[in-house]
GROMACS .gro file of C-alpha atoms in nm:
model
  165
    1MET     CA    1   0.028   0.006   0.021
    2GLY     CA    2   0.249   0.233   0.112
    3VAL     CA    3   0.233   0.646   0.155
    4ILE     CA    4  -0.152   0.798   0.202
    5THR     CA    5  -0.120   1.174   0.065
    6PHE     CA    6  -0.435   1.383   0.126
    7ASP     CA    7  -0.521   1.754  -0.021
    8GLN     CA    8  -0.739   1.939   0.223
    9GLU     CA    9  -0.825   2.353   0.137
   10ILE     CA   10  -0.936   2.561   0.418
   11ASN     CA   11  -1.092   2.929   0.361
   12CYS     CA   12  -1.032   3.159   0.572
   13SER     CA   13  -1.136   3.548   0.608
   14PHE     CA   14  -0.806   3.642   0.743
   15PRO     CA   15  -0.462   3.710   0.585
   16PRO     CA   16  -0.202   3.447   0.513
   17SER     CA   17   0.039   3.659   0.832
   18LYS     CA   18  -0.224   3.678   1.055
   19LEU     CA   19  -0.338   3.294   1.029
   20PHE     CA   20   0.048   3.174   1.034
   21LYS     CA   21   0.084   3.448   1.339
   22SER     CA   22  -0.170   3.231   1.534
   23PHE     CA   23  -0.184   2.902   1.396
   24VAL     CA   24   0.178   2.830   1.387
   25LEU     CA   25   0.413   3.129   1.573
   26ASP     CA   26   0.153   3.093   1.913
   27ALA     CA   27   0.050   2.783   1.856
   28ASP     CA   28   0.193   2.678   2.206
   29ASN     CA   29  -0.041   2.974   2.372
   30LEU     CA   30  -0.302   2.955   2.117
   31ILE     CA   31  -0.406   2.653   2.099
   32PRO     CA   32  -0.453   2.500   2.392
   33LYS     CA   33  -0.669   2.826   2.520
   34ILE     CA   34  -0.899   2.795   2.221
   35MET     CA   35  -0.911   2.456   2.229
   36SER     CA   36  -0.853   2.329   2.571
   37HIS     CA   37  -1.134   2.092   2.540
   38PHE     CA   38  -0.886   1.888   2.303
   39VAL     CA   39  -0.552   1.994   2.341
   40LYS     CA   40  -0.439   2.059   2.759
   41SER     CA   41  -0.047   2.167   2.660
   42ILE     CA   42   0.203   2.211   2.382
   43GLU     CA   43   0.557   2.259   2.457
   44THR     CA   44   0.908   2.236   2.332
   45VAL     CA   45   1.101   2.004   2.523
   46GLU     CA   46   1.400   1.968   2.266
   47GLY     CA   47   1.549   2.247   2.071
   48ASP     CA   48   1.438   2.614   2.058
   49GLY     CA   49   1.083   2.575   1.882
   50GLY     CA   50   1.196   2.629   1.511
   51VAL     CA   51   1.337   2.395   1.250
   52GLY     CA   52   1.458   2.039   1.419
   53SER     CA   53   1.294   2.143   1.753
   54ILE     CA   54   1.026   1.895   1.910
   55LYS     CA   55   0.715   1.954   2.104
   56LEU     CA   56   0.464   1.774   2.298
   57VAL     CA   57   0.165   1.771   2.283
   58THR     CA   58  -0.076   1.679   2.560
   59PHE     CA   59  -0.407   1.583   2.509
   60THR     CA   60  -0.764   1.665   2.740
   61ALA     CA   61  -0.971   1.298   2.817
   62ASP     CA   62  -1.301   1.292   2.630
   63ALA     CA   63  -1.591   1.315   2.731
   64ALA     CA   64  -1.522   0.888   2.793
   65GLY     CA   65  -1.290   0.999   3.027
   66ASN     CA   66  -1.070   0.790   2.723
   67GLN     CA   67  -0.676   1.006   2.665
   68GLN     CA   68  -0.476   1.019   2.397
   69LYS     CA   69  -0.117   0.980   2.489
   70PRO     CA   70   0.038   1.267   2.426
   71ALA     CA   71   0.220   1.286   2.048
   72LYS     CA   72   0.588   1.407   1.975
   73HIS     CA   73   0.581   1.719   1.691
   74LYS     CA   74   0.849   1.721   1.535
   75ILE     CA   75   0.938   2.089   1.338
   76GLU     CA   76   1.029   2.088   1.018
   77GLU     CA   77   0.982   2.423   0.827
   78VAL     CA   78   0.884   2.765   0.949
   79ASP     CA   79   0.909   3.024   0.664
   80GLU     CA   80   0.745   3.288   0.749
   81GLU     CA   81   0.744   3.498   0.409
   82ASN     CA   82   0.553   3.213   0.246
   83HIS     CA   83   0.388   3.115   0.540
   84VAL     CA   84   0.450   2.789   0.492
   85TYR     CA   85   0.509   2.525   0.789
   86LYS     CA   86   0.546   2.179   0.803
   87TYR     CA   87   0.585   1.907   1.050
   88SER     CA   88   0.594   1.499   1.159
   89VAL     CA   89   0.416   1.350   1.447
   90ILE     CA   90   0.644   1.120   1.553
   91GLU     CA   91   0.567   0.958   1.854
   92GLY     CA   92   0.226   0.899   2.024
   93GLY     CA   93  -0.127   1.064   1.943
   94ILE     CA   94  -0.247   0.929   1.648
   95LEU     CA   95   0.016   0.679   1.541
   96GLY     CA   96  -0.078   0.457   1.777
   97GLU     CA   97  -0.037   0.010   1.604
   98ASP     CA   98  -0.127   0.162   1.261
   99LEU     CA   99   0.090   0.507   1.134
  100GLU     CA  100   0.464   0.532   1.170
  101PHE     CA  101   0.477   0.926   1.127
  102VAL     CA  102   0.239   1.144   0.950
  103THR     CA  103   0.379   1.474   0.846
  104TYR     CA  104   0.146   1.786   0.768
  105VAL     CA  105   0.248   2.069   0.537
  106TYR     CA  106   0.029   2.368   0.592
  107LYS     CA  107   0.090   2.627   0.299
  108PHE     CA  108  -0.136   2.999   0.399
  109GLU     CA  109  -0.192   3.168   0.045
  110ALA     CA  110  -0.399   3.459   0.006
  111GLY     CA  111  -0.762   3.447  -0.117
  112PRO     CA  112  -0.976   3.643  -0.378
  113THR     CA  113  -1.166   3.825  -0.120
  114GLY     CA  114  -0.866   3.946   0.125
  115GLY     CA  115  -0.861   3.613   0.358
  116CYS     CA  116  -0.612   3.335   0.281
  117THR     CA  117  -0.670   2.981   0.152
  118ILE     CA  118  -0.513   2.699   0.367
  119LYS     CA  119  -0.346   2.446   0.177
  120ILE     CA  120  -0.262   2.123   0.400
  121VAL     CA  121  -0.126   1.816   0.291
  122LYS     CA  122  -0.117   1.481   0.493
  123ILE     CA  123   0.162   1.223   0.426
  124TYR     CA  124   0.012   0.890   0.658
  125HIS     CA  125   0.267   0.618   0.684
  126PRO     CA  126   0.098   0.312   0.760
  127LYS     CA  127   0.290   0.052   0.911
  128GLY     CA  128   0.169  -0.224   0.696
  129GLU     CA  129  -0.123  -0.324   0.426
  130GLU     CA  130  -0.302  -0.450   0.688
  131HIS     CA  131  -0.371  -0.105   0.861
  132HIS     CA  132  -0.567   0.034   0.516
  133ASN     CA  133  -0.907   0.083   0.716
  134ILE     CA  134  -0.788   0.231   0.959
  135VAL     CA  135  -0.599   0.498   0.861
  136GLN     CA  136  -0.869   0.580   0.615
  137GLU     CA  137  -1.084   0.624   0.961
  138ILE     CA  138  -0.804   0.832   1.095
  139ILE     CA  139  -0.769   1.039   0.776
  140GLU     CA  140  -1.142   1.093   0.830
  141ARG     CA  141  -1.091   1.242   1.191
  142SER     CA  142  -0.810   1.426   1.103
  143LYS     CA  143  -1.024   1.616   0.783
  144GLU     CA  144  -1.331   1.748   1.075
  145VAL     CA  145  -1.019   1.812   1.365
  146THR     CA  146  -0.809   2.067   1.156
  147LYS     CA  147  -1.146   2.226   1.023
  148GLU     CA  148  -1.266   2.249   1.398
  149PHE     CA  149  -0.914   2.417   1.481
  150ILE     CA  150  -0.917   2.673   1.181
  151ASN     CA  151  -1.263   2.756   1.319
  152ALA     CA  152  -1.168   2.802   1.676
  153ILE     CA  153  -0.891   3.049   1.540
  154GLU     CA  154  -1.073   3.227   1.351
  155ALA     CA  155  -1.346   3.298   1.595
  156HIS     CA  156  -1.076   3.417   1.835
  157LEU     CA  157  -0.900   3.684   1.584
  158HIS     CA  158  -1.298   3.756   1.504
  159ALA     CA  159  -1.329   3.826   1.877
  160ASN     CA  160  -0.979   3.974   1.926
  161PRO     CA  161  -0.920   4.161   1.603
  162HIS     CA  162  -0.618   4.320   1.706
  163GLU     CA  163  -0.406   4.043   1.842
  164TYR     CA  164  -0.115   3.960   1.603
  165ASN     CA  165  -0.146   4.208   1.363
   0.00000   0.00000   0.00000
């Protein structure tokens, strides 16, 4: 089966620079604040927060009391000028028994009405052919979660218009 690649696009009413600053550069502070029902904390455990750094994402328990294992993300690219962010989940989180690792590439591009289009490439590396159906379920859930994160950031920016100028 090999690698599975999935593309997703999400439109946002804010310009690329503002969304990049909030979603990428201030993620450690902002995401746990606005998505506290999902993310408990994000902390840099190795490096300075830039390329090559490892971040530990700790999740909150769901309504049934289930808790996803903390995830380690390795930062692979942070391009502020071109609004590109790339990282890989290298341990824990969604990987479980089915995935070796997952790489995400976010590109924030100017939209036609002054907002932006977020182009996301998700690259899933399954552990084997027998994990195909589970990986497809993970991909479907990932689409929803990504949209939820962007919607939460957009709502926060609407409520706090002077942040990230």
